[in-house]
């Protein structure tokens, strides 16, 4: 079992899979946004530039020199970056996608700890290992965004978890025999149950509101336009990335892209039931999963192309208005519906 | 294959996986990264957009101050909204405001009573 677990965490859905997915995600975003803005985007490396993000990563990691500033702690920054990536990869064990999986009562809280606490802390700590005023300002902006975006993301994500738990406790016929014994408030359980909840109009309303809130917060978590406030290219040089170069920049970029990819993957599973209405490992299931991933990614790309950067207080307020409040509304609808059911 | 089904063993297992991956990836990166690094005097200096490092000795805002400024600015907006609606200097505004709040509270109390009666 240990060997299988090690292989799973390294290959599928581990480091290799999520890295490949994150390279694809970066390529799709860059190419999509470039297309919308009448630019070429990645073109030359691989077919239609598909391998450009991978080659950028390899170049930064293996070829480019690391500029060592005299006040920096590069080894510690690398360690924090790797810790963030490891936290994300470990969280993938909670998904039905993983052949070796973890499904426990309240494992949603483990997910919150890994993605909502470990990753932002890793990112902020990584950047603060490099002493620089631009970095400090970028980190303070990141903390301001995190203060709103993480509660909004996880309140939104709690909506389908609550629905799935209520469905299983009130109507066992919704779930298949083998799954009825599985734990509650669990990512895995929610992923396999939530598909049927979309036929209930009240749950569907709450899920749509929650999904919208979560997509807005993903945009901010990934620091994409209009929430690229902590990086603030030009305005703060590169914000939290100002002093990163070579392998350290490669690790930061990978952490950033892996966070985006895994967030979208979790949204697809927890809100949209993964390959629902088809089964895992069926051709239709894989195609539906890919279509859902591309759909969410396209939405993210469109928002990125449409907006310019917000100011800090604008960004925080927009997140409260379009992410935190809708997420609370979604969870209130579900709670009231469950209470009166 | 399900390898953990209770919260404690799940937390321990995930922490161990995270630790193992952190160590492994850190070693891989250390092995792969170029052995030589840039060591010119210019590259060892902090990047300040062309400014001299002495600029940092001038009075500046603390990083934590920037964080709290952003947070408090938004709280202040909500606070000012309340203050401006309540304290216009006209008693009738204050009376309207308080009556509206009391009505909302009364409505909530009736709803709560209704729910408790149903349950």
PDB file of C-alpha atoms in Angstrom, chain A residues 11-31 42 49-58 85 88-89 92 97 123 222 224 249-265 293-294 297 300 304:
ATOM      1  CA  UNK A  11       2.382  10.180 -10.801  1.00  0.00           C
ATOM      2  CA  UNK A  12      -1.438  10.177 -10.809  1.00  0.00           C
ATOM      3  CA  UNK A  13      -3.042  12.345  -9.549  1.00  0.00           C
ATOM      4  CA  UNK A  14       0.243  13.419  -7.983  1.00  0.00           C
ATOM      5  CA  UNK A  15       3.058  15.725  -8.954  1.00  0.00           C
ATOM      6  CA  UNK A  16       3.367  14.697 -12.625  1.00  0.00           C
ATOM      7  CA  UNK A  17      -0.346  14.836 -13.398  1.00  0.00           C
ATOM      8  CA  UNK A  18      -1.059  18.122 -11.630  1.00  0.00           C
ATOM      9  CA  UNK A  19       2.089  19.717 -13.090  1.00  0.00           C
ATOM     10  CA  UNK A  20       1.079  18.629 -16.614  1.00  0.00           C
ATOM     11  CA  UNK A  21      -2.446  19.941 -15.986  1.00  0.00           C
ATOM     12  CA  UNK A  22      -1.061  23.228 -14.693  1.00  0.00           C
ATOM     13  CA  UNK A  23       1.155  23.627 -17.796  1.00  0.00           C
ATOM     14  CA  UNK A  24      -1.897  23.008 -19.978  1.00  0.00           C
ATOM     15  CA  UNK A  25      -3.912  25.476 -17.871  1.00  0.00           C
ATOM     16  CA  UNK A  26      -1.256  28.162 -18.279  1.00  0.00           C
ATOM     17  CA  UNK A  27      -1.050  27.535 -22.018  1.00  0.00           C
ATOM     18  CA  UNK A  28      -4.842  27.664 -22.406  1.00  0.00           C
ATOM     19  CA  UNK A  29      -5.111  30.903 -20.428  1.00  0.00           C
ATOM     20  CA  UNK A  30      -2.265  32.573 -22.313  1.00  0.00           C
ATOM     21  CA  UNK A  31      -3.434  31.379 -25.713  1.00  0.00           C
ATOM     22  CA  UNK A  42       2.533  30.836 -27.201  1.00  0.00           C
ATOM     23  CA  UNK A  49       2.779  26.389 -28.580  1.00  0.00           C
ATOM     24  CA  UNK A  50       1.435  23.718 -26.222  1.00  0.00           C
ATOM     25  CA  UNK A  51       4.847  22.980 -24.678  1.00  0.00           C
ATOM     26  CA  UNK A  52       5.802  26.624 -24.065  1.00  0.00           C
ATOM     27  CA  UNK A  53       4.881  26.699 -20.316  1.00  0.00           C
ATOM     28  CA  UNK A  54       6.736  23.411 -19.754  1.00  0.00           C
ATOM     29  CA  UNK A  55       9.854  24.678 -21.518  1.00  0.00           C
ATOM     30  CA  UNK A  56       9.657  27.971 -19.606  1.00  0.00           C
ATOM     31  CA  UNK A  57       9.618  25.951 -16.387  1.00  0.00           C
ATOM     32  CA  UNK A  58      12.549  23.732 -17.422  1.00  0.00           C
ATOM     33  CA  UNK A  85       3.044  22.409  -3.885  1.00  0.00           C
ATOM     34  CA  UNK A  88      -1.881  20.871  -2.993  1.00  0.00           C
ATOM     35  CA  UNK A  89      -0.736  17.446  -4.242  1.00  0.00           C
ATOM     36  CA  UNK A  92      -5.754  15.504  -4.411  1.00  0.00           C
ATOM     37  CA  UNK A  97     -10.028  10.926  -9.270  1.00  0.00           C
ATOM     38  CA  UNK A 123       3.195  31.967  -0.805  1.00  0.00           C
ATOM     39  CA  UNK A 222      -4.895  32.835  -8.836  1.00  0.00           C
ATOM     40  CA  UNK A 224      -5.434  36.925 -12.410  1.00  0.00           C
ATOM     41  CA  UNK A 249      10.754  31.777 -10.001  1.00  0.00           C
ATOM     42  CA  UNK A 250      10.071  28.344 -11.549  1.00  0.00           C
ATOM     43  CA  UNK A 251       8.847  27.018  -8.181  1.00  0.00           C
ATOM     44  CA  UNK A 252       6.666  30.088  -7.565  1.00  0.00           C
ATOM     45  CA  UNK A 253       5.117  29.898 -11.039  1.00  0.00           C
ATOM     46  CA  UNK A 254       4.465  26.177 -10.596  1.00  0.00           C
ATOM     47  CA  UNK A 255       2.872  26.748  -7.162  1.00  0.00           C
ATOM     48  CA  UNK A 256       0.659  29.469  -8.624  1.00  0.00           C
ATOM     49  CA  UNK A 257      -0.443  27.351 -11.618  1.00  0.00           C
ATOM     50  CA  UNK A 258      -0.921  24.172  -9.576  1.00  0.00           C
ATOM     51  CA  UNK A 259      -3.141  26.094  -7.149  1.00  0.00           C
ATOM     52  CA  UNK A 260      -5.315  27.340 -10.012  1.00  0.00           C
ATOM     53  CA  UNK A 261      -5.571  23.879 -11.620  1.00  0.00           C
ATOM     54  CA  UNK A 262      -6.402  22.084  -8.375  1.00  0.00           C
ATOM     55  CA  UNK A 263      -8.987  24.733  -7.401  1.00  0.00           C
ATOM     56  CA  UNK A 264     -10.783  24.259 -10.736  1.00  0.00           C
ATOM     57  CA  UNK A 265     -10.539  20.467 -10.361  1.00  0.00           C
ATOM     58  CA  UNK A 293     -12.605  21.884 -16.918  1.00  0.00           C
ATOM     59  CA  UNK A 294     -12.321  23.773 -20.206  1.00  0.00           C
ATOM     60  CA  UNK A 297     -11.087  27.758 -17.551  1.00  0.00           C
ATOM     61  CA  UNK A 300     -11.597  32.519 -16.066  1.00  0.00           C
ATOM     62  CA  UNK A 304      -9.017  37.947 -17.276  1.00  0.00           C
TER      63      UNK A 304
END
